[in-house]
């Protein structure tokens, strides 16, 4: 289920909400308004093996994709 961020136009309250389907209507928890502005959200990703973003190399600068971290398939299955 995705998390969406909204800002209520009448009361300017910003909040997050889980929506099961894209057709589901979000409602402001503060004033119960439905005139909402959807905000751009940030996201995070968990990368197995402790591979850090600072270690990543841009494929356009090197002409290749950086190597995957060593230590199994990376799927959290303990195969290594």
GROMACS .gro file of N, CA, C and O in nm:
model
  320
    1UNK      N    1   0.085  -0.117   0.000
    1UNK     CA    2   0.000   0.000   0.000
    1UNK      C    3   0.089   0.124   0.000
    1UNK      O    4   0.173   0.139   0.087
    2UNK      N    5   0.072   0.213  -0.096
    2UNK     CA    6   0.157   0.332  -0.101
    2UNK      C    7   0.117   0.436   0.004
    2UNK      O    8   0.002   0.444   0.046
    3UNK      N    9   0.215   0.515   0.044
    3UNK     CA   10   0.193   0.628   0.134
    3UNK      C   11   0.193   0.753   0.048
    3UNK      O   12   0.284   0.775  -0.031
    4UNK      N   13   0.091   0.834   0.062
    4UNK     CA   14   0.081   0.960  -0.011
    4UNK      C   15   0.089   1.077   0.086
    4UNK      O   16   0.041   1.068   0.198
    5UNK      N   17   0.149   1.187   0.041
    5UNK     CA   18   0.156   1.309   0.122
    5UNK      C   19   0.065   1.414   0.060
    5UNK      O   20   0.062   1.429  -0.063
    6UNK      N   21  -0.009   1.482   0.145
    6UNK     CA   22  -0.103   1.585   0.099
    6UNK      C   23  -0.089   1.710   0.185
    6UNK      O   24  -0.044   1.705   0.298
    7UNK      N   25  -0.136   1.822   0.128
    7UNK     CA   26  -0.153   1.946   0.202
    7UNK      C   27  -0.296   1.990   0.179
    7UNK      O   28  -0.342   2.001   0.066
    8UNK      N   29  -0.368   2.014   0.287
    8UNK     CA   30  -0.508   2.056   0.281
    8UNK      C   31  -0.512   2.203   0.240
    8UNK      O   32  -0.448   2.287   0.303
    9UNK      N   33  -0.586   2.234   0.135
    9UNK     CA   34  -0.593   2.373   0.089
    9UNK      C   35  -0.666   2.465   0.188
    9UNK      O   36  -0.618   2.575   0.213
   10UNK      N   37  -0.778   2.424   0.249
   10UNK     CA   38  -0.845   2.514   0.344
   10UNK      C   39  -0.765   2.544   0.471
   10UNK      O   40  -0.755   2.658   0.514
   11UNK      N   41  -0.705   2.441   0.534
   11UNK     CA   42  -0.639   2.464   0.663
   11UNK      C   43  -0.487   2.456   0.657
   11UNK      O   44  -0.421   2.478   0.758
   12UNK      N   45  -0.429   2.423   0.541
   12UNK     CA   46  -0.284   2.417   0.518
   12UNK      C   47  -0.213   2.310   0.601
   12UNK      O   48  -0.093   2.316   0.620
   13UNK      N   49  -0.287   2.211   0.650
   13UNK     CA   50  -0.228   2.101   0.726
   13UNK      C   51  -0.165   2.001   0.630
   13UNK      O   52  -0.227   1.961   0.532
   14UNK      N   53  -0.040   1.962   0.655
   14UNK     CA   54   0.028   1.859   0.576
   14UNK      C   55   0.022   1.727   0.649
   14UNK      O   56   0.041   1.722   0.771
   15UNK      N   57  -0.002   1.619   0.576
   15UNK     CA   58  -0.015   1.487   0.639
   15UNK      C   59   0.014   1.378   0.538
   15UNK      O   60   0.020   1.400   0.418
   16UNK      N   61   0.035   1.257   0.591
   16UNK     CA   62   0.056   1.137   0.511
   16UNK      C   63  -0.062   1.044   0.532
   16UNK      O   64  -0.121   1.040   0.640
   17UNK      N   65  -0.093   0.965   0.428
   17UNK     CA   66  -0.204   0.871   0.439
   17UNK      C   67  -0.174   0.747   0.354
   17UNK      O   68  -0.113   0.757   0.248
   18UNK      N   69  -0.214   0.629   0.404
   18UNK     CA   70  -0.209   0.506   0.327
   18UNK      C   71  -0.337   0.497   0.246
   18UNK      O   72  -0.446   0.512   0.302
   19UNK      N   73  -0.325   0.470   0.117
   19UNK     CA   74  -0.444   0.451   0.034
   19UNK      C   75  -0.435   0.314  -0.031
   19UNK      O   76  -0.336   0.282  -0.098
   20UNK      N   77  -0.537   0.233  -0.013
   20UNK     CA   78  -0.538   0.097  -0.067
   20UNK      C   79  -0.550   0.098  -0.219
   20UNK      O   80  -0.489   0.017  -0.287
   21UNK      N   81  -0.627   0.190  -0.274
   21UNK     CA   82  -0.644   0.199  -0.419
   21UNK      C   83  -0.627   0.344  -0.463
   21UNK      O   84  -0.646   0.437  -0.384
   22UNK      N   85  -0.593   0.363  -0.589
   22UNK     CA   86  -0.573   0.499  -0.638
   22UNK      C   87  -0.704   0.577  -0.644
   22UNK      O   88  -0.704   0.699  -0.644
   23UNK      N   89  -0.818   0.510  -0.646
   23UNK     CA   90  -0.947   0.576  -0.650
   23UNK      C   91  -0.999   0.618  -0.514
   23UNK      O   92  -1.099   0.689  -0.504
   24UNK      N   93  -0.932   0.576  -0.408
   24UNK     CA   94  -0.974   0.609  -0.272
   24UNK      C   95  -0.946   0.757  -0.244
   24UNK      O   96  -0.841   0.809  -0.278
   25UNK      N   97  -1.042   0.827  -0.183
   25UNK     CA   98  -1.030   0.970  -0.154
   25UNK      C   99  -0.968   0.993  -0.017
   25UNK      O  100  -1.015   0.939   0.082
   26UNK      N  101  -0.861   1.072  -0.012
   26UNK     CA  102  -0.799   1.110   0.115
   26UNK      C  103  -0.880   1.224   0.177
   26UNK      O  104  -0.942   1.303   0.107
   27UNK      N  105  -0.876   1.230   0.311
   27UNK     CA  106  -0.947   1.334   0.386
   27UNK      C  107  -0.851   1.392   0.488
   27UNK      O  108  -0.777   1.319   0.554
   28UNK      N  109  -0.853   1.523   0.504
   28UNK     CA  110  -0.767   1.590   0.601
   28UNK      C  111  -0.806   1.547   0.742
   28UNK      O  112  -0.923   1.559   0.781
   29UNK      N  113  -0.710   1.498   0.822
   29UNK     CA  114  -0.743   1.456   0.958
   29UNK      C  115  -0.772   1.573   1.053
   29UNK      O  116  -0.832   1.554   1.158
   30UNK      N  117  -0.733   1.694   1.013
   30UNK     CA  118  -0.752   1.811   1.101
   30UNK      C  119  -0.890   1.875   1.081
   30UNK      O  120  -0.963   1.897   1.177
   31UNK      N  121  -0.926   1.904   0.953
   31UNK     CA  122  -1.053   1.974   0.928
   31UNK      C  123  -1.152   1.890   0.847
   31UNK      O  124  -1.262   1.937   0.818
   32UNK      N  125  -1.112   1.769   0.808
   32UNK     CA  126  -1.195   1.676   0.731
   32UNK      C  127  -1.224   1.728   0.589
   32UNK      O  128  -1.319   1.684   0.526
   33UNK      N  129  -1.140   1.820   0.542
   33UNK     CA  130  -1.154   1.872   0.407
   33UNK      C  131  -1.108   1.771   0.303
   33UNK      O  132  -1.028   1.681   0.332
   34UNK      N  133  -1.158   1.788   0.181
   34UNK     CA  134  -1.119   1.698   0.072
   34UNK      C  135  -1.049   1.773  -0.042
   34UNK      O  136  -1.008   1.711  -0.139
   35UNK      N  137  -1.035   1.905  -0.028
   35UNK     CA  138  -0.959   1.982  -0.129
   35UNK      C  139  -0.812   1.975  -0.091
   35UNK      O  140  -0.763   2.053  -0.011
   36UNK      N  141  -0.744   1.876  -0.147
   36UNK     CA  142  -0.608   1.845  -0.108
   36UNK      C  143  -0.513   1.862  -0.226
   36UNK      O  144  -0.549   1.834  -0.339
   37UNK      N  145  -0.393   1.905  -0.194
   37UNK     CA  146  -0.286   1.913  -0.294
   37UNK      C  147  -0.190   1.799  -0.265
   37UNK      O  148  -0.138   1.787  -0.153
   38UNK      N  149  -0.167   1.715  -0.364
   38UNK     CA  150  -0.073   1.604  -0.345
   38UNK      C  151   0.068   1.656  -0.355
   38UNK      O  152   0.102   1.729  -0.448
   39UNK      N  153   0.152   1.621  -0.258
   39UNK     CA  154   0.289   1.670  -0.252
   39UNK      C  155   0.385   1.566  -0.309
   39UNK      O  156   0.356   1.447  -0.310
   40UNK      N  157   0.500   1.612  -0.355
   40UNK     CA  158   0.605   1.521  -0.398
   40UNK      C  159   0.667   1.461  -0.274
   40UNK      O  160   0.703   1.530  -0.180
   41UNK      N  161   0.682   1.330  -0.275
   41UNK     CA  162   0.735   1.259  -0.160
   41UNK      C  163   0.877   1.214  -0.186
   41UNK      O  164   0.915   1.185  -0.299
   42UNK      N  165   0.955   1.204  -0.080
   42UNK     CA  166   1.087   1.143  -0.090
   42UNK      C  167   1.070   0.995  -0.060
   42UNK      O  168   0.970   0.953  -0.005
   43UNK      N  169   1.167   0.917  -0.097
   43UNK     CA  170   1.161   0.776  -0.068
   43UNK      C  171   1.298   0.729  -0.027
   43UNK      O  172   1.398   0.795  -0.048
   44UNK      N  173   1.302   0.613   0.032
   44UNK     CA  174   1.429   0.553   0.068
   44UNK      C  175   1.428   0.407   0.024
   44UNK      O  176   1.324   0.348   0.005
   45UNK      N  177   1.548   0.354   0.008
   45UNK     CA  178   1.561   0.215  -0.031
   45UNK      C  179   1.666   0.149   0.055
   45UNK      O  180   1.767   0.209   0.090
   46UNK      N  181   1.641   0.026   0.089
   46UNK     CA  182   1.737  -0.052   0.165
   46UNK      C  183   1.817  -0.136   0.067
   46UNK      O  184   1.759  -0.210  -0.012
   47UNK      N  185   1.948  -0.123   0.072
   47UNK     CA  186   2.034  -0.197  -0.020
   47UNK      C  187   2.110  -0.301   0.060
   47UNK      O  188   2.179  -0.268   0.155
   48UNK      N  189   2.098  -0.429   0.020
   48UNK     CA  190   2.166  -0.535   0.094
   48UNK      C  191   2.318  -0.520   0.088
   48UNK      O  192   2.372  -0.466  -0.006
   49UNK      N  193   2.385  -0.569   0.190
   49UNK     CA  194   2.531  -0.572   0.191
   49UNK      C  195   2.597  -0.443   0.232
   49UNK      O  196   2.718  -0.429   0.223
   50UNK      N  197   2.520  -0.345   0.276
   50UNK     CA  198   2.579  -0.220   0.322
   50UNK      C  199   2.636  -0.135   0.209
   50UNK      O  200   2.719  -0.049   0.232
   51UNK      N  201   2.594  -0.155   0.087
   51UNK     CA  202   2.640  -0.077  -0.027
   51UNK      C  203   2.589   0.065  -0.010
   51UNK      O  204   2.470   0.089   0.002
   52UNK      N  205   2.678   0.162  -0.005
   52UNK     CA  206   2.640   0.299   0.024
   52UNK      C  207   2.630   0.381  -0.103
   52UNK      O  208   2.701   0.357  -0.201
   53UNK      N  209   2.541   0.481  -0.101
   53UNK     CA  210   2.523   0.567  -0.218
   53UNK      C  211   2.653   0.637  -0.253
   53UNK      O  212   2.681   0.663  -0.370
   54UNK      N  213   2.736   0.668  -0.153
   54UNK     CA  214   2.862   0.736  -0.180
   54UNK      C  215   2.959   0.647  -0.258
   54UNK      O  216   3.053   0.695  -0.319
   55UNK      N  217   2.935   0.515  -0.257
   55UNK     CA  218   3.019   0.422  -0.332
   55UNK      C  219   2.972   0.407  -0.476
   55UNK      O  220   3.042   0.351  -0.557
   56UNK      N  221   2.853   0.453  -0.505
   56UNK     CA  222   2.798   0.437  -0.639
   56UNK      C  223   2.873   0.523  -0.739
   56UNK      O  224   2.919   0.631  -0.709
   57UNK      N  225   2.885   0.471  -0.859
   57UNK     CA  226   2.951   0.542  -0.967
   57UNK      C  227   2.849   0.562  -1.077
   57UNK      O  228   2.777   0.470  -1.111
   58UNK      N  229   2.841   0.679  -1.132
   58UNK     CA  230   2.746   0.706  -1.238
   58UNK      C  231   2.783   0.627  -1.363
   58UNK      O  232   2.896   0.635  -1.410
   59UNK      N  233   2.689   0.548  -1.420
   59UNK     CA  234   2.719   0.472  -1.540
   59UNK      C  235   2.758   0.561  -1.657
   59UNK      O  236   2.838   0.523  -1.740
   60UNK      N  237   2.704   0.682  -1.662
   60UNK     CA  238   2.736   0.771  -1.774
   60UNK      C  239   2.881   0.821  -1.767
   60UNK      O  240   2.942   0.851  -1.867
   61UNK      N  241   2.938   0.827  -1.646
   61UNK     CA  242   3.075   0.876  -1.633
   61UNK      C  243   3.179   0.768  -1.659
   61UNK      O  244   3.291   0.796  -1.696
   62UNK      N  245   3.143   0.641  -1.640
   62UNK     CA  246   3.239   0.533  -1.656
   62UNK      C  247   3.210   0.445  -1.776
   62UNK      O  248   3.293   0.366  -1.816
   63UNK      N  249   3.089   0.454  -1.827
   63UNK     CA  250   3.051   0.369  -1.938
   63UNK      C  251   3.006   0.231  -1.893
   63UNK      O  252   2.980   0.145  -1.973
   64UNK      N  253   3.000   0.208  -1.762
   64UNK     CA  254   2.955   0.078  -1.712
   64UNK      C  255   2.877   0.097  -1.584
   64UNK      O  256   2.881   0.201  -1.521
   65UNK      N  257   2.809  -0.008  -1.544
   65UNK     CA  258   2.731  -0.007  -1.421
   65UNK      C  259   2.822  -0.051  -1.307
   65UNK      O  260   2.903  -0.141  -1.325
   66UNK      N  261   2.813   0.012  -1.188
   66UNK     CA  262   2.898  -0.027  -1.077
   66UNK      C  263   2.871  -0.171  -1.037
   66UNK      O  264   2.760  -0.220  -1.050
   67UNK      N  265   2.973  -0.241  -0.988
   67UNK     CA  266   2.954  -0.381  -0.949
   67UNK      C  267   2.862  -0.393  -0.830
   67UNK      O  268   2.856  -0.306  -0.745
   68UNK      N  269   2.789  -0.506  -0.825
   68UNK     CA  270   2.700  -0.533  -0.713
   68UNK      C  271   2.784  -0.571  -0.592
   68UNK      O  272   2.894  -0.625  -0.607
   69UNK      N  273   2.736  -0.544  -0.472
   69UNK     CA  274   2.810  -0.583  -0.353
   69UNK      C  275   2.823  -0.734  -0.345
   69UNK      O  276   2.734  -0.806  -0.387
   70UNK      N  277   2.934  -0.782  -0.290
   70UNK     CA  278   2.955  -0.927  -0.277
   70UNK      C  279   2.879  -0.982  -0.158
   70UNK      O  280   2.842  -0.908  -0.069
   71UNK      N  281   2.859  -1.113  -0.158
   71UNK     CA  282   2.797  -1.175  -0.042
   71UNK      C  283   2.659  -1.230  -0.068
   71UNK      O  284   2.564  -1.190  -0.005
   72UNK      N  285   2.643  -1.319  -0.164
   72UNK     CA  286   2.514  -1.382  -0.188
   72UNK      C  287   2.433  -1.309  -0.291
   72UNK      O  288   2.480  -1.220  -0.362
   73UNK      N  289   2.308  -1.346  -0.299
   73UNK     CA  290   2.220  -1.293  -0.403
   73UNK      C  291   2.168  -1.153  -0.368
   73UNK      O  292   2.115  -1.084  -0.452
   74UNK      N  293   2.181  -1.113  -0.242
   74UNK     CA  294   2.134  -0.980  -0.201
   74UNK      C  295   1.987  -0.976  -0.167
   74UNK      O  296   1.934  -0.872  -0.138
   75UNK      N  297   1.921  -1.090  -0.171
   75UNK     CA  298   1.778  -1.094  -0.145
   75UNK      C  299   1.741  -1.120   0.000
   75UNK      O  300   1.626  -1.140   0.031
   76UNK      N  301   1.837  -1.123   0.088
   76UNK     CA  302   1.808  -1.146   0.228
   76UNK      C  303   1.773  -1.291   0.259
   76UNK      O  304   1.708  -1.321   0.359
   77UNK      N  305   1.815  -1.384   0.172
   77UNK     CA  306   1.778  -1.524   0.190
   77UNK      C  307   1.883  -1.605   0.263
   77UNK      O  308   1.867  -1.725   0.280
   78UNK      N  309   1.992  -1.545   0.305
   78UNK     CA  310   2.101  -1.612   0.377
   78UNK      C  311   2.168  -1.722   0.298
   78UNK      O  312   2.208  -1.824   0.349
   79UNK      N  313   2.180  -1.701   0.166
   79UNK     CA  314   2.242  -1.804   0.083
   79UNK      C  315   2.394  -1.794   0.082
   79UNK      O  316   2.460  -1.876   0.022
   80UNK      N  317   2.451  -1.697   0.148
   80UNK     CA  318   2.596  -1.683   0.148
   80UNK      C  319   2.659  -1.729   0.277
   80UNK      O  320   2.602  -1.750   0.376
   0.00000   0.00000   0.00000
